[in-house]
Short mmCIF file of N, CA, C and O in Angstrom, two decimals:
data_model
loop_
_atom_site.label_atom_id
_atom_site.label_comp_id
_atom_site.label_asym_id
_atom_site.label_seq_id
_atom_site.Cartn_x
_atom_site.Cartn_y
_atom_site.Cartn_z
N GLN A 1 0.85 -1.19 0.00
CA GLN A 1 0.00 0.00 0.00
C GLN A 1 0.89 1.24 0.00
O GLN A 1 1.72 1.41 0.88
N VAL A 2 0.69 2.09 -0.98
CA VAL A 2 1.49 3.32 -1.07
C VAL A 2 1.05 4.29 0.02
O VAL A 2 -0.14 4.52 0.22
N GLN A 3 2.03 4.83 0.70
CA GLN A 3 1.74 5.82 1.73
C GLN A 3 2.71 6.97 1.61
O GLN A 3 3.91 6.77 1.44
N LEU A 4 2.19 8.18 1.68
CA LEU A 4 2.99 9.39 1.65
C LEU A 4 2.67 10.20 2.89
O LEU A 4 1.49 10.46 3.17
N VAL A 5 3.70 10.61 3.61
CA VAL A 5 3.50 11.37 4.84
C VAL A 5 4.32 12.64 4.78
O VAL A 5 5.56 12.59 4.73
N GLU A 6 3.63 13.79 4.79
CA GLU A 6 4.31 15.08 4.77
C GLU A 6 4.59 15.54 6.20
O GLU A 6 3.84 15.23 7.13
N SER A 7 5.63 16.32 6.33
CA SER A 7 5.95 16.94 7.62
C SER A 7 6.80 18.18 7.36
O SER A 7 7.28 18.39 6.24
N GLY A 8 6.98 18.98 8.39
CA GLY A 8 7.86 20.14 8.29
C GLY A 8 7.16 21.47 8.17
O GLY A 8 7.81 22.52 8.15
N GLY A 9 5.84 21.46 8.07
CA GLY A 9 5.11 22.72 7.99
C GLY A 9 5.10 23.44 9.32
O GLY A 9 5.55 22.92 10.35
N GLY A 10 4.60 24.67 9.29
CA GLY A 10 4.53 25.45 10.51
C GLY A 10 4.36 26.92 10.22
O GLY A 10 4.07 27.32 9.10
N LEU A 11 4.56 27.72 11.24
CA LEU A 11 4.47 29.18 11.14
C LEU A 11 5.86 29.75 10.95
O LEU A 11 6.78 29.42 11.71
N VAL A 12 6.01 30.60 9.96
CA VAL A 12 7.30 31.21 9.68
C VAL A 12 7.08 32.66 9.29
O VAL A 12 6.06 33.01 8.71
N GLN A 13 8.04 33.50 9.60
CA GLN A 13 7.94 34.91 9.25
C GLN A 13 8.27 35.13 7.79
O GLN A 13 9.01 34.33 7.18
N PRO A 14 7.75 36.20 7.21
CA PRO A 14 8.10 36.52 5.82
C PRO A 14 9.62 36.61 5.65
O PRO A 14 10.32 37.16 6.51
N GLY A 15 10.08 36.04 4.57
CA GLY A 15 11.52 35.99 4.32
C GLY A 15 12.19 34.76 4.87
O GLY A 15 13.36 34.50 4.56
N GLY A 16 11.49 34.01 5.68
CA GLY A 16 12.06 32.82 6.30
C GLY A 16 12.09 31.62 5.37
O GLY A 16 11.70 31.70 4.20
N SER A 17 12.54 30.51 5.93
CA SER A 17 12.69 29.27 5.17
C SER A 17 12.07 28.10 5.92
O SER A 17 11.98 28.11 7.15
N LEU A 18 11.65 27.12 5.16
CA LEU A 18 11.17 25.87 5.71
C LEU A 18 11.62 24.75 4.79
O LEU A 18 11.82 24.97 3.59
N ARG A 19 11.74 23.56 5.37
CA ARG A 19 11.97 22.37 4.56
C ARG A 19 10.86 21.38 4.85
O ARG A 19 10.70 20.91 5.97
N LEU A 20 10.10 21.08 3.82
CA LEU A 20 9.05 20.08 3.93
C LEU A 20 9.60 18.72 3.52
O LEU A 20 10.43 18.63 2.62
N SER A 21 9.10 17.69 4.17
CA SER A 21 9.51 16.32 3.86
C SER A 21 8.31 15.51 3.43
O SER A 21 7.20 15.70 3.93
N CYS A 22 8.55 14.60 2.51
CA CYS A 22 7.52 13.66 2.06
C CYS A 22 8.14 12.27 2.14
O CYS A 22 8.97 11.91 1.30
N ALA A 23 7.75 11.51 3.16
CA ALA A 23 8.29 10.18 3.35
C ALA A 23 7.38 9.18 2.64
O ALA A 23 6.17 9.14 2.89
N ALA A 24 7.97 8.41 1.74
CA ALA A 24 7.20 7.48 0.92
C ALA A 24 7.44 6.04 1.35
O ALA A 24 8.55 5.68 1.76
N SER A 25 6.41 5.24 1.25
CA SER A 25 6.53 3.81 1.54
C SER A 25 5.53 3.05 0.68
O SER A 25 4.61 3.64 0.12
N GLY A 26 5.75 1.75 0.58
CA GLY A 26 4.81 0.92 -0.16
C GLY A 26 5.19 0.73 -1.62
O GLY A 26 4.46 0.07 -2.36
N PHE A 27 6.31 1.32 -2.04
CA PHE A 27 6.78 1.06 -3.39
C PHE A 27 8.29 1.23 -3.41
O PHE A 27 8.86 1.88 -2.53
N LEU A 28 8.93 0.64 -4.42
CA LEU A 28 10.37 0.73 -4.51
C LEU A 28 10.77 2.15 -4.89
O LEU A 28 10.30 2.68 -5.89
N PHE A 29 11.64 2.72 -4.10
CA PHE A 29 12.01 4.12 -4.31
C PHE A 29 13.23 4.22 -5.20
O PHE A 29 14.10 5.04 -5.01
N ASP A 30 13.30 3.37 -6.21
CA ASP A 30 14.37 3.53 -7.18
C ASP A 30 13.82 4.00 -8.52
O ASP A 30 14.58 4.39 -9.39
N GLU A 31 12.52 3.91 -8.67
CA GLU A 31 11.86 4.48 -9.84
C GLU A 31 10.63 5.20 -9.31
O GLU A 31 9.71 4.55 -8.80
N TYR A 32 10.60 6.51 -9.41
CA TYR A 32 9.51 7.24 -8.78
C TYR A 32 9.32 8.59 -9.44
O TYR A 32 10.22 9.14 -10.07
N THR A 33 8.16 9.12 -9.29
CA THR A 33 7.84 10.51 -9.64
C THR A 33 6.99 11.07 -8.51
O THR A 33 5.91 10.56 -8.23
N ILE A 34 7.51 12.07 -7.87
CA ILE A 34 6.84 12.70 -6.73
C ILE A 34 6.66 14.19 -7.03
O ILE A 34 7.59 14.84 -7.50
N GLY A 35 5.50 14.69 -6.75
CA GLY A 35 5.22 16.10 -6.94
C GLY A 35 4.79 16.77 -5.65
O GLY A 35 4.26 16.12 -4.75
N TRP A 36 5.06 18.06 -5.56
CA TRP A 36 4.57 18.90 -4.46
C TRP A 36 3.51 19.83 -5.01
O TRP A 36 3.70 20.46 -6.06
N PHE A 37 2.42 19.94 -4.26
CA PHE A 37 1.33 20.83 -4.60
C PHE A 37 0.96 21.65 -3.38
O PHE A 37 1.33 21.31 -2.26
N ARG A 38 0.22 22.71 -3.60
CA ARG A 38 -0.28 23.48 -2.48
C ARG A 38 -1.68 23.98 -2.78
O ARG A 38 -2.07 24.13 -3.93
N GLN A 39 -2.40 24.21 -1.71
CA GLN A 39 -3.76 24.70 -1.85
C GLN A 39 -4.01 25.73 -0.76
O GLN A 39 -4.01 25.40 0.44
N ALA A 40 -4.21 26.97 -1.20
CA ALA A 40 -4.52 28.05 -0.28
C ALA A 40 -6.03 28.08 -0.05
O ALA A 40 -6.81 27.61 -0.90
N PRO A 41 -6.46 28.66 1.06
CA PRO A 41 -7.90 28.74 1.33
C PRO A 41 -8.66 29.40 0.19
O PRO A 41 -8.28 30.48 -0.28
N GLY A 42 -9.69 28.74 -0.27
CA GLY A 42 -10.52 29.30 -1.32
C GLY A 42 -9.94 29.21 -2.71
O GLY A 42 -10.53 29.76 -3.66
N LYS A 43 -8.80 28.56 -2.85
CA LYS A 43 -8.16 28.46 -4.16
C LYS A 43 -8.00 27.01 -4.58
O LYS A 43 -8.09 26.10 -3.77
N GLU A 44 -7.76 26.82 -5.85
CA GLU A 44 -7.53 25.47 -6.37
C GLU A 44 -6.13 24.98 -6.01
O GLU A 44 -5.21 25.78 -5.82
N ARG A 45 -6.01 23.68 -5.97
CA ARG A 45 -4.69 23.09 -5.73
C ARG A 45 -3.81 23.34 -6.95
O ARG A 45 -4.25 23.19 -8.10
N GLU A 46 -2.55 23.72 -6.70
CA GLU A 46 -1.64 24.03 -7.79
C GLU A 46 -0.32 23.32 -7.61
O GLU A 46 0.13 23.06 -6.48
N GLY A 47 0.31 23.02 -8.70
CA GLY A 47 1.60 22.35 -8.66
C GLY A 47 2.71 23.31 -8.29
O GLY A 47 2.69 24.48 -8.68
N VAL A 48 3.67 22.83 -7.55
CA VAL A 48 4.81 23.63 -7.12
C VAL A 48 6.11 23.12 -7.73
O VAL A 48 6.91 23.88 -8.27
N SER A 49 6.30 21.80 -7.66
CA SER A 49 7.57 21.23 -8.05
C SER A 49 7.42 19.73 -8.21
O SER A 49 6.45 19.15 -7.70
N CYS A 50 8.36 19.09 -8.92
CA CYS A 50 8.31 17.64 -8.99
C CYS A 50 9.70 17.09 -9.20
O CYS A 50 10.62 17.83 -9.61
N ILE A 51 9.86 15.82 -8.91
CA ILE A 51 11.14 15.15 -9.10
C ILE A 51 10.89 13.70 -9.47
O ILE A 51 9.95 13.08 -8.97
N SER A 52 11.72 13.21 -10.36
CA SER A 52 11.66 11.80 -10.75
C SER A 52 13.03 11.18 -10.65
O SER A 52 14.03 11.83 -10.96
N GLY A 53 13.07 9.95 -10.22
CA GLY A 53 14.33 9.23 -10.13
C GLY A 53 14.22 7.89 -10.81
O GLY A 53 13.16 7.26 -10.80
N SER A 54 15.31 7.45 -11.40
CA SER A 54 15.34 6.17 -12.09
C SER A 54 16.44 5.29 -11.52
O SER A 54 17.43 5.78 -10.98
N SER A 55 16.26 3.98 -11.67
CA SER A 55 17.24 3.03 -11.13
C SER A 55 18.59 3.15 -11.81
O SER A 55 19.59 2.71 -11.26
N ASP A 56 18.64 3.77 -12.99
CA ASP A 56 19.94 3.95 -13.66
C ASP A 56 20.61 5.23 -13.21
O ASP A 56 21.65 5.60 -13.76
N GLY A 57 20.05 5.92 -12.24
CA GLY A 57 20.65 7.13 -11.71
C GLY A 57 20.14 8.41 -12.32
O GLY A 57 20.52 9.51 -11.90
N SER A 58 19.29 8.29 -13.33
CA SER A 58 18.74 9.49 -13.96
C SER A 58 17.84 10.23 -12.97
O SER A 58 17.10 9.61 -12.22
N ILE A 59 17.95 11.53 -13.00
CA ILE A 59 17.12 12.37 -12.15
C ILE A 59 16.54 13.48 -13.01
O ILE A 59 17.25 14.13 -13.77
N PHE A 60 15.25 13.69 -12.88
CA PHE A 60 14.60 14.86 -13.47
C PHE A 60 13.98 15.64 -12.34
O PHE A 60 13.33 15.08 -11.46
N SER A 61 14.15 16.93 -12.33
CA SER A 61 13.50 17.75 -11.31
C SER A 61 13.13 19.08 -11.90
O SER A 61 13.77 19.59 -12.83
N LYS A 62 12.10 19.64 -11.35
CA LYS A 62 11.64 20.97 -11.75
C LYS A 62 11.33 21.75 -10.50
O LYS A 62 10.45 21.35 -9.72
N ASP A 63 12.05 22.82 -10.28
CA ASP A 63 11.83 23.67 -9.13
C ASP A 63 10.66 24.63 -9.41
O ASP A 63 10.09 24.63 -10.50
N SER A 64 10.31 25.44 -8.42
CA SER A 64 9.22 26.38 -8.61
C SER A 64 9.59 27.40 -9.68
O SER A 64 10.77 27.63 -9.96
N GLU A 65 8.59 28.01 -10.26
CA GLU A 65 8.82 28.93 -11.38
C GLU A 65 9.73 30.09 -11.00
O GLU A 65 10.57 30.52 -11.81
N ASP A 66 9.60 30.57 -9.78
CA ASP A 66 10.40 31.74 -9.38
C ASP A 66 11.72 31.33 -8.71
O ASP A 66 12.49 32.21 -8.29
N GLY A 67 11.95 30.04 -8.61
CA GLY A 67 13.22 29.56 -8.08
C GLY A 67 13.37 29.61 -6.57
O GLY A 67 14.42 29.23 -6.04
N ARG A 68 12.34 30.04 -5.86
CA ARG A 68 12.48 30.13 -4.41
C ARG A 68 12.34 28.77 -3.75
O ARG A 68 12.84 28.55 -2.63
N PHE A 69 11.67 27.87 -4.41
CA PHE A 69 11.47 26.52 -3.87
C PHE A 69 12.25 25.54 -4.72
O PHE A 69 12.14 25.51 -5.94
N THR A 70 13.04 24.72 -4.06
CA THR A 70 13.79 23.69 -4.77
C THR A 70 13.46 22.32 -4.19
O THR A 70 13.05 22.21 -3.03
N ILE A 71 13.63 21.31 -5.00
CA ILE A 71 13.23 19.96 -4.62
C ILE A 71 14.44 19.05 -4.64
O ILE A 71 15.36 19.22 -5.45
N SER A 72 14.47 18.10 -3.73
CA SER A 72 15.54 17.13 -3.71
C SER A 72 15.00 15.82 -3.15
O SER A 72 13.87 15.77 -2.64
N SER A 73 15.79 14.76 -3.28
CA SER A 73 15.34 13.47 -2.78
C SER A 73 16.48 12.73 -2.12
O SER A 73 17.66 12.96 -2.42
N ASP A 74 16.13 11.86 -1.21
CA ASP A 74 17.09 10.99 -0.54
C ASP A 74 16.59 9.57 -0.74
O ASP A 74 15.62 9.15 -0.08
N ASN A 75 17.21 8.84 -1.66
CA ASN A 75 16.72 7.50 -1.99
C ASN A 75 16.87 6.54 -0.82
O ASN A 75 16.05 5.62 -0.65
N VAL A 76 17.88 6.73 -0.01
CA VAL A 76 18.08 5.85 1.14
C VAL A 76 16.91 5.98 2.12
O VAL A 76 16.44 4.99 2.68
N LYS A 77 16.47 7.20 2.31
CA LYS A 77 15.37 7.44 3.24
C LYS A 77 14.00 7.42 2.55
O LYS A 77 12.98 7.62 3.23
N SER A 78 13.98 7.22 1.23
CA SER A 78 12.72 7.24 0.47
C SER A 78 11.93 8.50 0.79
O SER A 78 10.72 8.47 1.06
N THR A 79 12.63 9.62 0.75
CA THR A 79 12.03 10.89 1.14
C THR A 79 12.35 11.96 0.10
O THR A 79 13.47 12.03 -0.40
N VAL A 80 11.36 12.77 -0.19
CA VAL A 80 11.52 13.92 -1.07
C VAL A 80 11.34 15.18 -0.23
O VAL A 80 10.46 15.23 0.64
N TYR A 81 12.17 16.17 -0.50
CA TYR A 81 12.15 17.40 0.27
C TYR A 81 11.77 18.58 -0.62
O TYR A 81 12.13 18.64 -1.79
N LEU A 82 11.09 19.52 -0.03
CA LEU A 82 10.82 20.80 -0.69
C LEU A 82 11.46 21.88 0.18
O LEU A 82 11.04 22.12 1.31
N HIS A 83 12.49 22.51 -0.37
CA HIS A 83 13.21 23.55 0.34
C HIS A 83 12.61 24.89 -0.07
O HIS A 83 12.69 25.26 -1.25
N MET A 84 12.04 25.56 0.88
CA MET A 84 11.34 26.81 0.59
C MET A 84 12.10 27.97 1.22
O MET A 84 12.30 28.00 2.43
N ASN A 85 12.49 28.92 0.39
CA ASN A 85 13.24 30.08 0.84
C ASN A 85 12.50 31.36 0.46
O ASN A 85 11.67 31.36 -0.47
N GLY A 86 12.82 32.43 1.15
CA GLY A 86 12.19 33.71 0.83
C GLY A 86 10.68 33.64 0.90
O GLY A 86 9.99 34.19 0.03
N LEU A 87 10.15 33.01 1.94
CA LEU A 87 8.71 32.79 2.01
C LEU A 87 7.94 34.10 2.12
O LEU A 87 8.40 35.07 2.76
N LYS A 88 6.79 34.11 1.48
CA LYS A 88 5.92 35.28 1.44
C LYS A 88 4.55 34.91 2.01
O LYS A 88 4.17 33.73 1.98
N PRO A 89 3.80 35.88 2.49
CA PRO A 89 2.47 35.57 3.02
C PRO A 89 1.61 34.82 2.01
O PRO A 89 0.80 33.96 2.40
N GLU A 90 1.78 35.09 0.74
CA GLU A 90 0.98 34.40 -0.29
C GLU A 90 1.38 32.95 -0.48
O GLU A 90 0.70 32.21 -1.21
N ASP A 91 2.43 32.51 0.18
CA ASP A 91 2.80 31.10 0.15
C ASP A 91 2.03 30.30 1.20
O ASP A 91 2.14 29.07 1.25
N THR A 92 1.26 30.99 2.02
CA THR A 92 0.45 30.31 3.02
C THR A 92 -0.53 29.35 2.35
O THR A 92 -1.31 29.76 1.49
N ALA A 93 -0.47 28.08 2.74
CA ALA A 93 -1.30 27.06 2.11
C ALA A 93 -1.06 25.73 2.80
O ALA A 93 -0.13 25.58 3.60
N ASP A 94 -1.90 24.77 2.45
CA ASP A 94 -1.62 23.38 2.79
C ASP A 94 -0.78 22.81 1.65
O ASP A 94 -1.13 22.98 0.48
N TYR A 95 0.29 22.14 2.01
CA TYR A 95 1.20 21.58 1.01
C TYR A 95 1.08 20.05 1.01
O TYR A 95 1.09 19.42 2.09
N TYR A 96 0.96 19.51 -0.18
CA TYR A 96 0.76 18.08 -0.35
C TYR A 96 1.83 17.49 -1.26
O TYR A 96 2.25 18.14 -2.22
N CYS A 97 2.23 16.27 -0.98
CA CYS A 97 3.04 15.55 -1.95
C CYS A 97 2.18 14.44 -2.55
O CYS A 97 1.21 13.98 -1.94
N ALA A 98 2.55 14.06 -3.75
CA ALA A 98 1.78 13.05 -4.47
C ALA A 98 2.72 12.19 -5.30
O ALA A 98 3.77 12.67 -5.75
N ALA A 99 2.34 10.94 -5.48
CA ALA A 99 3.14 10.01 -6.28
C ALA A 99 2.39 9.65 -7.55
O ALA A 99 1.19 9.36 -7.51
N PHE A 100 3.11 9.68 -8.65
CA PHE A 100 2.55 9.28 -9.94
C PHE A 100 2.89 7.83 -10.17
O PHE A 100 4.06 7.46 -10.18
N ALA A 101 1.87 6.98 -10.31
CA ALA A 101 2.06 5.57 -10.65
C ALA A 101 3.29 5.02 -9.94
O ALA A 101 4.28 4.66 -10.57
N ALA A 102 3.23 4.99 -8.61
CA ALA A 102 4.36 4.66 -7.75
C ALA A 102 5.22 3.56 -8.33
O ALA A 102 4.75 2.48 -8.65
N GLY A 103 6.48 3.88 -8.48
CA GLY A 103 7.39 2.91 -9.05
C GLY A 103 7.67 3.15 -10.51
O GLY A 103 8.18 2.29 -11.20
N TRP A 104 7.34 4.32 -10.98
CA TRP A 104 7.53 4.63 -12.39
C TRP A 104 8.27 5.95 -12.54
O TRP A 104 7.82 6.98 -12.04
N TYR A 105 9.41 5.93 -13.22
CA TYR A 105 10.17 7.14 -13.51
C TYR A 105 9.58 7.84 -14.72
O TYR A 105 9.30 7.22 -15.74
N ARG A 106 9.41 9.13 -14.60
CA ARG A 106 8.85 9.90 -15.72
C ARG A 106 9.59 11.23 -15.77
O ARG A 106 9.54 12.01 -14.83
N PRO A 107 10.28 11.52 -16.86
CA PRO A 107 11.12 12.72 -16.93
C PRO A 107 10.35 13.99 -17.28
O PRO A 107 10.76 14.75 -18.17
N ASP A 108 9.26 14.22 -16.62
CA ASP A 108 8.53 15.49 -16.72
C ASP A 108 7.62 15.57 -15.50
O ASP A 108 7.56 14.64 -14.71
N CYS A 109 6.91 16.65 -15.38
CA CYS A 109 5.98 16.81 -14.25
C CYS A 109 4.57 16.46 -14.69
O CYS A 109 3.99 17.19 -15.51
N PRO A 110 4.02 15.39 -14.18
CA PRO A 110 2.65 15.04 -14.54
C PRO A 110 1.66 16.13 -14.13
O PRO A 110 1.95 16.94 -13.24
N GLU A 111 0.52 16.14 -14.78
CA GLU A 111 -0.54 17.04 -14.37
C GLU A 111 -1.14 16.55 -13.06
O GLU A 111 -1.05 15.37 -12.71
N LEU A 112 -1.77 17.44 -12.34
CA LEU A 112 -2.36 17.11 -11.03
C LEU A 112 -3.23 15.86 -11.10
O LEU A 112 -3.14 14.97 -10.26
N ALA A 113 -4.08 15.80 -12.11
CA ALA A 113 -5.05 14.70 -12.21
C ALA A 113 -4.39 13.35 -12.46
O ALA A 113 -5.02 12.31 -12.29
N GLU A 114 -3.12 13.35 -12.86
CA GLU A 114 -2.43 12.11 -13.16
C GLU A 114 -1.85 11.44 -11.91
O GLU A 114 -1.51 10.26 -11.95
N TYR A 115 -1.72 12.19 -10.85
CA TYR A 115 -1.14 11.60 -9.63
C TYR A 115 -2.18 10.68 -8.99
O TYR A 115 -3.35 11.01 -8.86
N GLU A 116 -1.70 9.55 -8.51
CA GLU A 116 -2.61 8.53 -7.99
C GLU A 116 -2.62 8.44 -6.48
O GLU A 116 -3.58 7.93 -5.90
N HIS A 117 -1.56 8.90 -5.85
CA HIS A 117 -1.46 8.73 -4.40
C HIS A 117 -1.11 10.08 -3.78
O HIS A 117 -0.20 10.76 -4.27
N TRP A 118 -1.79 10.41 -2.71
CA TRP A 118 -1.61 11.72 -2.07
C TRP A 118 -1.36 11.55 -0.57
O TRP A 118 -1.90 10.63 0.07
N GLY A 119 -0.57 12.46 -0.04
CA GLY A 119 -0.41 12.53 1.40
C GLY A 119 -1.53 13.34 2.02
O GLY A 119 -2.40 13.87 1.32
N GLN A 120 -1.47 13.49 3.33
CA GLN A 120 -2.54 14.17 4.05
C GLN A 120 -2.31 15.68 4.12
O GLN A 120 -3.22 16.42 4.49
N GLY A 121 -1.12 16.12 3.75
CA GLY A 121 -0.82 17.55 3.73
C GLY A 121 -0.17 18.05 5.01
O GLY A 121 -0.30 17.47 6.08
N THR A 122 0.54 19.15 4.86
CA THR A 122 1.13 19.85 6.00
C THR A 122 0.90 21.34 5.80
O THR A 122 1.03 21.85 4.68
N GLN A 123 0.55 22.02 6.85
CA GLN A 123 0.15 23.42 6.74
C GLN A 123 1.36 24.35 6.89
O GLN A 123 2.17 24.18 7.81
N VAL A 124 1.43 25.31 6.01
CA VAL A 124 2.47 26.35 6.07
C VAL A 124 1.78 27.69 6.19
O VAL A 124 0.93 28.03 5.38
N THR A 125 2.17 28.43 7.22
CA THR A 125 1.63 29.77 7.42
C THR A 125 2.77 30.76 7.48
O THR A 125 3.70 30.59 8.28
N VAL A 126 2.72 31.76 6.62
CA VAL A 126 3.74 32.78 6.57
C VAL A 126 3.12 34.08 7.06
O VAL A 126 2.27 34.66 6.40
N ALA A 127 3.56 34.51 8.23
CA ALA A 127 2.99 35.72 8.83
C ALA A 127 3.97 36.28 9.84
O ALA A 127 4.75 35.55 10.44
N SER A 128 3.88 37.60 10.03
CA SER A 128 4.78 38.24 11.00
C SER A 128 4.12 38.33 12.35
O SER A 128 2.94 38.13 12.52
#
């Protein structure tokens, strides 16, 4: 059974940093595609970043459009991280990680509807 567990959210001041973690289990973490999404109150869920890893060592990753959020993975820990810097109040949202067809490497970022497994989310609040 695929399970994704997010952690690392919290309250942070504008300009601060957070590192979110997505711990994955239930599938082999040598071929994977994991995405980070966020959903602010009253808004639709939107993609932030994604990363894919392959058993041959290939890695594809896409950071946030403005470059403030970067993504990385630790295959030993089966964990994907979202490093968030220069946080702004508009980054306040629930952040979710999702797995695309767990166990499948894909060198692009799938659309939201293509992800099959979701975590429960972690809340990030940016306020002074």
